[in-house]
Amino acid sequence: MTHDSPEKTVSFEESSYRSRTVPPELGARFARAFDLSDRPETLGEWVNQFRRRARTATDWPPAVEDLCLTDDSRHEATIDGETRYFHCDLDALLVPFLTDGTVRIRSETPVDAETVVAEVGRESMTFAPSDAVLSLGAGDAATDGFDPEVAYGQICTYVNSFASMAEYERWSETVPEAKTMAIPFAGGLGMAGEMVRAGERSA
């Protein structure tokens, strides 16, 4: 993988995210969007609840073709030499867990237009820059009952890759309508994997 910034290689066993605390207001928004009985207090709890809810309401996990594809965007995934473009970063991050082989992910950050790249294999990931983080968040649109597309839209809008925590913090000030948090990029990829299939490629 070629990138001007230092790379970092992490196994999925090292990419733990599950014990990270979800801020109370963000957890409450996750619960409202997905009509959950309990507010998730950790990211592990949130992913377990998300996966159960998605499976009861939709044909989950999706195929790559079912994701929000577009002709061009700042989020892309390359599979066997074919590059696919996605409306949101979250969909690009899901791709390695919906297909076999190594997947290259590339995302342009929303503030500084930096590039975060990753190559994701069966046991590990290599990404750059090494200080990259991933934001998670939720808006607060009112819904009449649980609507999978609306609920997913409430979270995917606020999933972005950043070259550093400092860039994330500047971005978070531009989305006052949302509640957000950021975690190391490796943990974010591990989380994306468990959103699709428990225990596959992630810790």
Short mmCIF file of C-alpha atoms in Angstrom, two decimals:
data_model
loop_
_atom_site.label_atom_id
_atom_site.label_comp_id
_atom_site.label_asym_id
_atom_site.label_seq_id
_atom_site.Cartn_x
_atom_site.Cartn_y
_atom_site.Cartn_z
CA MET A 1 0.00 0.00 0.00
CA THR A 2 1.42 3.37 -1.01
CA HIS A 3 0.79 6.44 1.14
CA ASP A 4 2.89 9.42 2.20
CA SER A 5 2.05 9.03 5.91
CA PRO A 6 3.20 6.19 8.20
CA GLU A 7 1.26 2.95 7.88
CA LYS A 8 0.05 0.72 10.68
CA THR A 9 -0.77 -2.98 10.53
CA VAL A 10 -3.15 -4.39 13.13
CA SER A 11 -4.68 -7.83 13.49
CA PHE A 12 -8.41 -8.01 14.09
CA GLU A 13 -7.68 -9.54 17.49
CA GLU A 14 -5.88 -6.29 18.37
CA SER A 15 -8.61 -4.01 17.06
CA SER A 16 -10.90 -4.19 20.08
CA TYR A 17 -13.56 -1.50 20.28
CA ARG A 18 -16.30 -3.21 22.27
CA SER A 19 -15.57 -1.76 25.72
CA ARG A 20 -15.56 1.86 24.57
CA THR A 21 -18.24 3.92 26.29
CA VAL A 22 -21.01 5.45 24.18
CA PRO A 23 -21.85 8.99 25.40
CA PRO A 24 -25.33 8.89 26.98
CA GLU A 25 -27.02 11.25 24.50
CA LEU A 26 -25.54 9.41 21.53
CA GLY A 27 -26.68 6.10 23.00
CA ALA A 28 -30.17 7.56 23.46
CA ARG A 29 -30.24 8.58 19.80
CA PHE A 30 -29.13 5.12 18.70
CA ALA A 31 -31.96 3.68 20.79
CA ARG A 32 -34.56 6.08 19.35
CA ALA A 33 -33.49 5.59 15.74
CA PHE A 34 -33.59 1.80 15.98
CA ASP A 35 -36.48 1.56 18.45
CA LEU A 36 -34.34 -0.27 21.02
CA SER A 37 -35.62 -1.11 24.48
CA ASP A 38 -32.30 -0.22 26.15
CA ARG A 39 -29.79 2.55 25.56
CA PRO A 40 -26.42 1.01 24.62
CA GLU A 41 -23.69 1.99 27.07
CA THR A 42 -20.75 0.51 25.16
CA LEU A 43 -20.00 0.09 21.47
CA GLY A 44 -20.12 -3.67 21.92
CA GLU A 45 -23.69 -3.42 23.21
CA TRP A 46 -24.62 -1.07 20.35
CA VAL A 47 -23.28 -3.37 17.64
CA ASN A 48 -25.06 -6.39 19.12
CA GLN A 49 -28.34 -4.44 19.24
CA PHE A 50 -27.85 -3.04 15.74
CA ARG A 51 -27.22 -6.47 14.24
CA ARG A 52 -30.24 -8.05 15.94
CA ARG A 53 -32.50 -5.16 14.87
CA ALA A 54 -31.24 -5.19 11.29
CA ARG A 55 -31.82 -8.94 10.99
CA THR A 56 -35.41 -8.71 12.23
CA ALA A 57 -36.35 -5.84 9.90
CA THR A 58 -34.28 -6.35 6.73
CA ASP A 59 -32.44 -8.93 4.65
CA TRP A 60 -29.22 -8.50 6.63
CA PRO A 61 -26.33 -8.75 5.95
CA PRO A 62 -26.64 -7.04 2.57
CA ALA A 63 -24.78 -7.85 -0.63
CA VAL A 64 -22.31 -5.26 -1.90
CA GLU A 65 -24.80 -4.42 -4.66
CA ASP A 66 -27.40 -3.54 -2.02
CA LEU A 67 -25.25 -0.80 -0.49
CA CYS A 68 -25.57 2.88 -1.44
CA LEU A 69 -23.54 2.82 -4.65
CA THR A 70 -22.92 5.89 -6.79
CA ASP A 71 -20.89 6.83 -9.87
CA ASP A 72 -18.27 8.84 -8.00
CA SER A 73 -17.66 9.91 -4.42
CA ARG A 74 -14.95 10.40 -1.82
CA HIS A 75 -15.57 6.89 -0.44
CA GLU A 76 -14.45 3.88 -2.46
CA ALA A 77 -13.57 0.20 -2.17
CA THR A 78 -11.57 -1.81 -4.69
CA ILE A 79 -12.27 -5.52 -5.05
CA ASP A 80 -10.26 -7.64 -7.52
CA GLY A 81 -9.24 -4.51 -9.42
CA GLU A 82 -12.79 -3.11 -9.64
CA THR A 83 -13.45 0.13 -7.76
CA ARG A 84 -16.93 0.79 -6.39
CA TYR A 85 -18.04 4.17 -5.03
CA PHE A 86 -20.38 4.72 -2.09
CA HIS A 87 -22.45 7.59 -0.77
CA CYS A 88 -21.19 7.08 2.79
CA ASP A 89 -18.00 5.90 4.45
CA LEU A 90 -19.82 3.24 6.46
CA ASP A 91 -20.85 1.33 3.34
CA ALA A 92 -17.26 1.31 2.05
CA LEU A 93 -16.08 -0.03 5.41
CA LEU A 94 -18.60 -2.88 5.26
CA VAL A 95 -17.33 -4.17 1.90
CA PRO A 96 -14.37 -6.26 3.19
CA PHE A 97 -16.80 -8.25 5.32
CA LEU A 98 -19.20 -8.92 2.46
CA THR A 99 -16.66 -10.39 0.06
CA ASP A 100 -13.64 -12.68 -0.05
CA GLY A 101 -10.07 -11.61 -0.62
CA THR A 102 -8.24 -8.40 0.14
CA VAL A 103 -10.16 -5.13 -0.23
CA ARG A 104 -8.61 -1.69 -0.58
CA ILE A 105 -10.61 1.15 0.96
CA ARG A 106 -9.97 4.81 0.25
CA SER A 107 -11.76 7.78 1.79
CA GLU A 108 -11.20 11.52 1.52
CA THR A 109 -11.63 13.27 4.86
CA PRO A 110 -14.39 15.91 5.06
CA VAL A 111 -12.38 18.82 6.50
CA ASP A 112 -8.80 18.73 5.24
CA ALA A 113 -9.39 16.53 2.16
CA GLU A 114 -6.69 14.15 3.38
CA THR A 115 -6.74 10.53 2.24
CA VAL A 116 -7.24 7.59 4.57
CA VAL A 117 -6.47 4.25 2.93
CA ALA A 118 -6.67 0.67 4.18
CA GLU A 119 -6.05 -2.80 2.86
CA VAL A 120 -8.16 -5.36 4.66
CA GLY A 121 -7.38 -9.08 4.57
CA ARG A 122 -8.74 -12.10 6.38
CA GLU A 123 -6.71 -11.68 9.57
CA SER A 124 -5.42 -8.11 9.61
CA MET A 125 -5.60 -4.62 8.16
CA THR A 126 -2.94 -2.14 7.08
CA PHE A 127 -3.96 1.50 7.05
CA ALA A 128 -2.55 5.00 6.82
CA PRO A 129 -2.13 7.45 8.33
CA SER A 130 -1.43 5.59 11.54
CA ASP A 131 -3.26 8.23 13.62
CA ALA A 132 -6.49 7.92 11.61
CA VAL A 133 -9.77 7.84 13.50
CA LEU A 134 -13.37 7.06 12.59
CA SER A 135 -16.33 9.13 13.74
CA LEU A 136 -19.64 7.61 14.81
CA GLY A 137 -22.77 9.60 15.39
CA ALA A 138 -26.49 10.05 15.01
CA GLY A 139 -28.86 12.80 14.08
CA ASP A 140 -32.18 13.32 15.79
CA ALA A 141 -34.85 13.18 13.10
CA ALA A 142 -38.28 12.23 14.39
CA THR A 143 -39.60 8.91 13.09
CA ASP A 144 -43.02 7.29 13.22
CA GLY A 145 -42.04 3.79 14.24
CA PHE A 146 -38.95 1.98 13.03
CA ASP A 147 -37.94 2.63 9.43
CA PRO A 148 -34.70 0.79 8.51
CA GLU A 149 -33.69 3.25 5.78
CA VAL A 150 -34.31 6.30 7.97
CA ALA A 151 -32.53 4.72 10.93
CA TYR A 152 -29.50 3.74 8.84
CA GLY A 153 -29.41 7.24 7.37
CA GLN A 154 -29.33 8.67 10.87
CA ILE A 155 -25.98 6.99 11.55
CA CYS A 156 -24.22 6.64 8.19
CA THR A 157 -24.25 10.42 7.62
CA TYR A 158 -21.94 10.85 10.60
CA VAL A 159 -19.50 8.01 9.92
CA ASN A 160 -16.34 9.54 8.48
CA SER A 161 -12.65 8.75 8.38
CA PHE A 162 -10.23 11.41 9.60
CA ALA A 163 -6.46 11.66 9.37
CA SER A 164 -6.25 12.66 13.05
CA MET A 165 -8.30 13.29 16.17
CA ALA A 166 -7.68 17.03 15.73
CA GLU A 167 -9.39 16.98 12.33
CA TYR A 168 -12.35 15.06 13.78
CA GLU A 169 -12.73 17.63 16.55
CA ARG A 170 -12.87 20.48 14.03
CA TRP A 171 -15.47 18.60 11.99
CA SER A 172 -17.61 17.83 15.03
CA GLU A 173 -18.08 21.56 15.55
CA THR A 174 -19.68 21.81 12.10
CA VAL A 175 -22.46 19.28 12.84
CA PRO A 176 -24.22 20.72 15.93
CA GLU A 177 -27.38 18.81 15.04
CA ALA A 178 -25.61 15.49 15.76
CA LYS A 179 -24.05 13.73 18.71
CA THR A 180 -20.76 12.11 17.73
CA MET A 181 -17.69 10.32 19.06
CA ALA A 182 -14.44 9.08 17.49
CA ILE A 183 -12.47 5.87 17.89
CA PRO A 184 -9.17 4.63 16.41
CA PHE A 185 -9.56 3.61 12.77
CA ALA A 186 -8.62 -0.03 13.46
CA GLY A 187 -11.41 -0.29 16.01
CA GLY A 188 -13.81 1.27 13.53
CA LEU A 189 -13.04 -1.38 10.93
CA GLY A 190 -13.42 -4.11 13.51
CA MET A 191 -16.78 -2.64 14.45
CA ALA A 192 -17.92 -2.54 10.81
CA GLY A 193 -17.10 -6.22 10.54
CA GLU A 194 -19.22 -7.13 13.55
CA MET A 195 -22.11 -5.01 12.30
CA VAL A 196 -22.29 -7.45 9.39
CA ARG A 197 -21.33 -10.80 10.91
CA ALA A 198 -20.45 -11.56 14.52
CA GLY A 199 -16.96 -12.90 15.03
CA GLU A 200 -15.76 -12.69 11.42
CA ARG A 201 -12.56 -10.74 10.79
CA SER A 202 -13.08 -8.78 14.01
CA ALA A 203 -12.33 -9.05 17.71
#
